[in-house]
PDB file of C-alpha atoms in Angstrom:
ATOM      1  CA  UNK A   5      97.144 124.029 134.732  1.00  0.00           C
ATOM      2  CA  UNK A   6     100.330 125.183 133.436  1.00  0.00           C
ATOM      3  CA  UNK A   7     100.737 126.036 130.264  1.00  0.00           C
ATOM      4  CA  UNK A   8     102.807 123.580 127.942  1.00  0.00           C
ATOM      5  CA  UNK A   9     105.118 124.347 124.628  1.00  0.00           C
ATOM      6  CA  UNK A  10     103.346 123.787 121.994  1.00  0.00           C
ATOM      7  CA  UNK A  11     105.519 121.753 119.366  1.00  0.00           C
ATOM      8  CA  UNK A  12     106.892 124.583 117.326  1.00  0.00           C
ATOM      9  CA  UNK A  13     107.518 126.575 120.179  1.00  0.00           C
ATOM     10  CA  UNK A  14     104.488 128.525 120.765  1.00  0.00           C
ATOM     11  CA  UNK A  15     102.777 128.858 124.551  1.00  0.00           C
ATOM     12  CA  UNK A  16      99.339 127.090 123.883  1.00  0.00           C
ATOM     13  CA  UNK A  17      96.520 125.607 126.686  1.00  0.00           C
ATOM     14  CA  UNK A  18      96.070 121.924 124.468  1.00  0.00           C
ATOM     15  CA  UNK A  19      97.246 119.106 126.358  1.00  0.00           C
ATOM     16  CA  UNK A  20      98.108 115.688 124.572  1.00  0.00           C
ATOM     17  CA  UNK A  21      95.158 113.611 125.132  1.00  0.00           C
ATOM     18  CA  UNK A  22      95.341 109.606 124.794  1.00  0.00           C
ATOM     19  CA  UNK A  23      92.912 107.571 123.559  1.00  0.00           C
ATOM     20  CA  UNK A  24      91.706 104.443 121.505  1.00  0.00           C
ATOM     21  CA  UNK A  25      92.073 104.538 118.958  1.00  0.00           C
ATOM     22  CA  UNK A  26      89.224 103.962 116.555  1.00  0.00           C
ATOM     23  CA  UNK A  27      88.236 102.835 112.853  1.00  0.00           C
ATOM     24  CA  UNK A  28      89.692 105.253 110.666  1.00  0.00           C
ATOM     25  CA  UNK A  29      92.815 106.214 112.061  1.00  0.00           C
ATOM     26  CA  UNK A  30      94.904 103.846 109.919  1.00  0.00           C
ATOM     27  CA  UNK A  31      96.511 106.773 108.118  1.00  0.00           C
ATOM     28  CA  UNK A  32      97.654 108.095 110.466  1.00  0.00           C
ATOM     29  CA  UNK A  33      99.808 105.401 111.939  1.00  0.00           C
ATOM     30  CA  UNK A  34     100.824 105.008 108.794  1.00  0.00           C
ATOM     31  CA  UNK A  35     102.381 108.567 108.632  1.00  0.00           C
ATOM     32  CA  UNK A  36     103.039 108.520 112.088  1.00  0.00           C
ATOM     33  CA  UNK A  37     105.060 105.045 111.699  1.00  0.00           C
ATOM     34  CA  UNK A  38     106.877 106.643 108.353  1.00  0.00           C
ATOM     35  CA  UNK A  39     107.363 110.152 109.370  1.00  0.00           C
ATOM     36  CA  UNK A  40     109.322 108.642 112.821  1.00  0.00           C
ATOM     37  CA  UNK A  41     111.162 105.882 111.321  1.00  0.00           C
ATOM     38  CA  UNK A  42     112.617 108.749 108.567  1.00  0.00           C
ATOM     39  CA  UNK A  43     112.887 111.483 111.272  1.00  0.00           C
ATOM     40  CA  UNK A  44     114.718 109.117 113.842  1.00  0.00           C
ATOM     41  CA  UNK A  45     115.562 106.079 113.034  1.00  0.00           C
ATOM     42  CA  UNK A  46     117.957 107.581 110.115  1.00  0.00           C
ATOM     43  CA  UNK A  47     121.756 107.516 111.962  1.00  0.00           C
ATOM     44  CA  UNK A  48     121.161 103.912 113.625  1.00  0.00           C
ATOM     45  CA  UNK A  49     120.312 102.156 109.912  1.00  0.00           C
ATOM     46  CA  UNK A  50     121.535 102.107 106.171  1.00  0.00           C
ATOM     47  CA  UNK A  51     119.200 104.317 104.210  1.00  0.00           C
ATOM     48  CA  UNK A  52     118.408 100.808 101.546  1.00  0.00           C
ATOM     49  CA  UNK A  53     116.879 100.006 104.861  1.00  0.00           C
ATOM     50  CA  UNK A  54     114.788 103.115 105.945  1.00  0.00           C
ATOM     51  CA  UNK A  55     113.713 103.225 102.180  1.00  0.00           C
ATOM     52  CA  UNK A  56     111.996  99.505 102.232  1.00  0.00           C
ATOM     53  CA  UNK A  57     111.007 100.385 106.134  1.00  0.00           C
ATOM     54  CA  UNK A  58     107.151 100.573 105.565  1.00  0.00           C
ATOM     55  CA  UNK A  59     107.757  97.182 102.867  1.00  0.00           C
ATOM     56  CA  UNK A  60     104.112  96.536 102.390  1.00  0.00           C
ATOM     57  CA  UNK A  61     102.210  98.594 104.863  1.00  0.00           C
ATOM     58  CA  UNK A  62      99.205 100.025 104.583  1.00  0.00           C
ATOM     59  CA  UNK A  63      96.390 102.139 105.887  1.00  0.00           C
ATOM     60  CA  UNK A  64      94.776  98.883 106.175  1.00  0.00           C
ATOM     61  CA  UNK A  65      97.359  97.138 107.751  1.00  0.00           C
ATOM     62  CA  UNK A  66      97.169  99.949 110.367  1.00  0.00           C
ATOM     63  CA  UNK A  67      93.204  99.808 110.692  1.00  0.00           C
ATOM     64  CA  UNK A  68      93.410  96.107 110.339  1.00  0.00           C
ATOM     65  CA  UNK A  69      95.943  96.524 113.798  1.00  0.00           C
ATOM     66  CA  UNK A  70      93.879  99.104 115.549  1.00  0.00           C
ATOM     67  CA  UNK A  71      90.112  96.589 115.050  1.00  0.00           C
ATOM     68  CA  UNK A  72      91.990  94.305 117.432  1.00  0.00           C
ATOM     69  CA  UNK A  73      91.021  96.828 119.449  1.00  0.00           C
ATOM     70  CA  UNK A  74      95.018  97.614 121.330  1.00  0.00           C
ATOM     71  CA  UNK A  75      95.649  99.908 120.305  1.00  0.00           C
ATOM     72  CA  UNK A  76      96.666 103.934 121.353  1.00  0.00           C
ATOM     73  CA  UNK A  77      96.847 107.118 119.658  1.00  0.00           C
ATOM     74  CA  UNK A  78      97.825 110.290 121.292  1.00  0.00           C
ATOM     75  CA  UNK A  79      97.191 114.326 120.043  1.00  0.00           C
ATOM     76  CA  UNK A  80      97.025 117.343 119.871  1.00  0.00           C
ATOM     77  CA  UNK A  81      94.629 119.166 118.797  1.00  0.00           C
ATOM     78  CA  UNK A  82      93.690 116.900 116.583  1.00  0.00           C
ATOM     79  CA  UNK A  83      96.340 115.677 115.759  1.00  0.00           C
ATOM     80  CA  UNK A  84      98.385 112.378 116.239  1.00  0.00           C
ATOM     81  CA  UNK A  85     101.777 112.565 118.033  1.00  0.00           C
ATOM     82  CA  UNK A  86     102.208 109.042 117.830  1.00  0.00           C
ATOM     83  CA  UNK A  87     100.270 105.445 119.373  1.00  0.00           C
ATOM     84  CA  UNK A  88     101.142 102.276 121.101  1.00  0.00           C
ATOM     85  CA  UNK A  89     100.363  98.660 120.088  1.00  0.00           C
ATOM     86  CA  UNK A  90     100.498  95.676 122.789  1.00  0.00           C
ATOM     87  CA  UNK A  91      99.340  92.039 122.611  1.00  0.00           C
ATOM     88  CA  UNK A  92      99.806  89.673 125.984  1.00  0.00           C
ATOM     89  CA  UNK A  93     103.123  89.914 127.131  1.00  0.00           C
ATOM     90  CA  UNK A  94     104.528  92.224 125.018  1.00  0.00           C
ATOM     91  CA  UNK A  95     104.995  96.037 123.443  1.00  0.00           C
ATOM     92  CA  UNK A  96     104.153  95.445 119.478  1.00  0.00           C
ATOM     93  CA  UNK A  97     104.756  98.941 118.226  1.00  0.00           C
ATOM     94  CA  UNK A  98     106.007 102.447 120.046  1.00  0.00           C
ATOM     95  CA  UNK A  99     105.799 105.540 117.805  1.00  0.00           C
ATOM     96  CA  UNK A 100     106.284 109.481 117.755  1.00  0.00           C
ATOM     97  CA  UNK A 101     106.481 112.192 115.779  1.00  0.00           C
ATOM     98  CA  UNK A 102     109.766 113.504 115.204  1.00  0.00           C
ATOM     99  CA  UNK A 103     108.359 116.974 116.214  1.00  0.00           C
ATOM    100  CA  UNK A 104     107.067 115.441 119.177  1.00  0.00           C
ATOM    101  CA  UNK A 105     109.694 113.506 120.242  1.00  0.00           C
ATOM    102  CA  UNK A 106     111.455 114.993 123.690  1.00  0.00           C
ATOM    103  CA  UNK A 107     108.541 115.115 125.578  1.00  0.00           C
ATOM    104  CA  UNK A 108     107.500 112.974 127.286  1.00  0.00           C
ATOM    105  CA  UNK A 109     104.853 111.466 125.293  1.00  0.00           C
ATOM    106  CA  UNK A 110     107.035 108.388 124.357  1.00  0.00           C
ATOM    107  CA  UNK A 111     107.774 107.709 127.821  1.00  0.00           C
ATOM    108  CA  UNK A 112     103.370 107.767 128.568  1.00  0.00           C
ATOM    109  CA  UNK A 113     102.973 105.378 125.348  1.00  0.00           C
ATOM    110  CA  UNK A 114     105.141 103.270 126.502  1.00  0.00           C
ATOM    111  CA  UNK A 115     103.465 102.861 130.187  1.00  0.00           C
ATOM    112  CA  UNK A 116      99.987 102.731 128.583  1.00  0.00           C
ATOM    113  CA  UNK A 117     101.234 100.018 126.388  1.00  0.00           C
ATOM    114  CA  UNK A 118     103.158  98.448 129.253  1.00  0.00           C
ATOM    115  CA  UNK A 119      99.999  98.505 131.490  1.00  0.00           C
ATOM    116  CA  UNK A 120      98.059  96.716 128.319  1.00  0.00           C
ATOM    117  CA  UNK A 121     100.500  93.692 127.489  1.00  0.00           C
ATOM    118  CA  UNK A 122     100.222  93.073 131.392  1.00  0.00           C
ATOM    119  CA  UNK A 123      97.080  92.624 132.325  1.00  0.00           C
ATOM    120  CA  UNK A 124      96.014  88.569 132.487  1.00  0.00           C
ATOM    121  CA  UNK A 125      99.520  88.184 131.949  1.00  0.00           C
ATOM    122  CA  UNK A 126     102.324  87.495 134.850  1.00  0.00           C
ATOM    123  CA  UNK A 127     105.566  86.944 131.886  1.00  0.00           C
ATOM    124  CA  UNK A 128     107.982  89.305 131.828  1.00  0.00           C
ATOM    125  CA  UNK A 129     107.396  91.771 128.625  1.00  0.00           C
ATOM    126  CA  UNK A 130     108.777  92.112 125.966  1.00  0.00           C
ATOM    127  CA  UNK A 131     109.262  94.891 123.259  1.00  0.00           C
ATOM    128  CA  UNK A 132     111.540  94.881 119.731  1.00  0.00           C
ATOM    129  CA  UNK A 133     113.406  97.690 120.419  1.00  0.00           C
ATOM    130  CA  UNK A 134     114.560  99.812 117.420  1.00  0.00           C
ATOM    131  CA  UNK A 135     118.831 100.567 117.912  1.00  0.00           C
ATOM    132  CA  UNK A 136     117.689 103.681 118.264  1.00  0.00           C
ATOM    133  CA  UNK A 137     115.159 103.720 120.917  1.00  0.00           C
ATOM    134  CA  UNK A 138     117.484 100.893 123.578  1.00  0.00           C
ATOM    135  CA  UNK A 139     118.849 103.161 125.351  1.00  0.00           C
ATOM    136  CA  UNK A 140     115.336 105.232 125.914  1.00  0.00           C
ATOM    137  CA  UNK A 141     113.372 101.517 126.541  1.00  0.00           C
ATOM    138  CA  UNK A 142     116.328 100.673 129.073  1.00  0.00           C
ATOM    139  CA  UNK A 143     115.629 104.069 131.218  1.00  0.00           C
ATOM    140  CA  UNK A 144     112.009 102.826 131.128  1.00  0.00           C
ATOM    141  CA  UNK A 145     112.830  99.128 132.755  1.00  0.00           C
ATOM    142  CA  UNK A 146     113.672  97.115 130.160  1.00  0.00           C
ATOM    143  CA  UNK A 147     117.052  94.767 129.530  1.00  0.00           C
ATOM    144  CA  UNK A 148     118.407  93.799 126.587  1.00  0.00           C
ATOM    145  CA  UNK A 149     118.433  90.178 125.708  1.00  0.00           C
ATOM    146  CA  UNK A 150     120.211  89.666 122.446  1.00  0.00           C
ATOM    147  CA  UNK A 151     119.713  90.846 118.683  1.00  0.00           C
ATOM    148  CA  UNK A 152     117.462  89.911 116.286  1.00  0.00           C
ATOM    149  CA  UNK A 153     115.422  91.373 113.344  1.00  0.00           C
ATOM    150  CA  UNK A 154     111.906  92.571 113.257  1.00  0.00           C
ATOM    151  CA  UNK A 155     109.285  90.414 113.872  1.00  0.00           C
ATOM    152  CA  UNK A 156     106.209  92.164 113.251  1.00  0.00           C
ATOM    153  CA  UNK A 157     107.128  93.756 109.963  1.00  0.00           C
ATOM    154  CA  UNK A 158     105.684  93.361 106.885  1.00  0.00           C
ATOM    155  CA  UNK A 159     108.191  92.679 103.616  1.00  0.00           C
ATOM    156  CA  UNK A 160     111.214  95.068 103.033  1.00  0.00           C
ATOM    157  CA  UNK A 161     114.704  94.942 104.237  1.00  0.00           C
ATOM    158  CA  UNK A 162     115.570  93.222 107.496  1.00  0.00           C
ATOM    159  CA  UNK A 163     115.353  95.746 110.575  1.00  0.00           C
ATOM    160  CA  UNK A 164     117.728  95.105 113.520  1.00  0.00           C
ATOM    161  CA  UNK A 165     116.586  95.514 116.280  1.00  0.00           C
ATOM    162  CA  UNK A 166     117.115  94.411 120.427  1.00  0.00           C
ATOM    163  CA  UNK A 167     115.170  91.765 122.028  1.00  0.00           C
ATOM    164  CA  UNK A 168     114.056  93.042 125.160  1.00  0.00           C
ATOM    165  CA  UNK A 169     112.465  92.385 128.565  1.00  0.00           C
ATOM    166  CA  UNK A 170     111.079  94.510 131.562  1.00  0.00           C
ATOM    167  CA  UNK A 171     110.655  91.205 134.374  1.00  0.00           C
ATOM    168  CA  UNK A 172     107.788  91.835 136.156  1.00  0.00           C
ATOM    169  CA  UNK A 173     107.390  91.186 140.483  1.00  0.00           C
TER     170      UNK A 173
END
């Protein structure tokens, strides 16, 4: 196995592992979402939107999502670096920590999210992309359909998104 650079740049033997989220992971999902928004979306949204992005989300909100059984976490040395959630026909959430961006983690999580959204479903796969993630989604097969607002939000300032689809053959 080749050594990967760690997030802080030092060499180590760690490996990013994908696993199903489980009860008790809600705090990590909450933290990853908040840090991702503040670190990766800051150049694409107004400060008021960033400040209110989490809206009424709580750790319990994420625990409820986990309970549905469609959330996959990426972790390294026990630290949650990102996660993806999906429902039938749609990837609903994909967030990575800013310090983990650029390592191919988003690509791995998106692939899993698409696979899970496609189970038992034959139509195109949808995703509501943030403006900062639109190019990433396009590079991975999604096409912009229209602009709108995040439909999976919980209170807070409306978040502009790009509704995207991936045609399946």
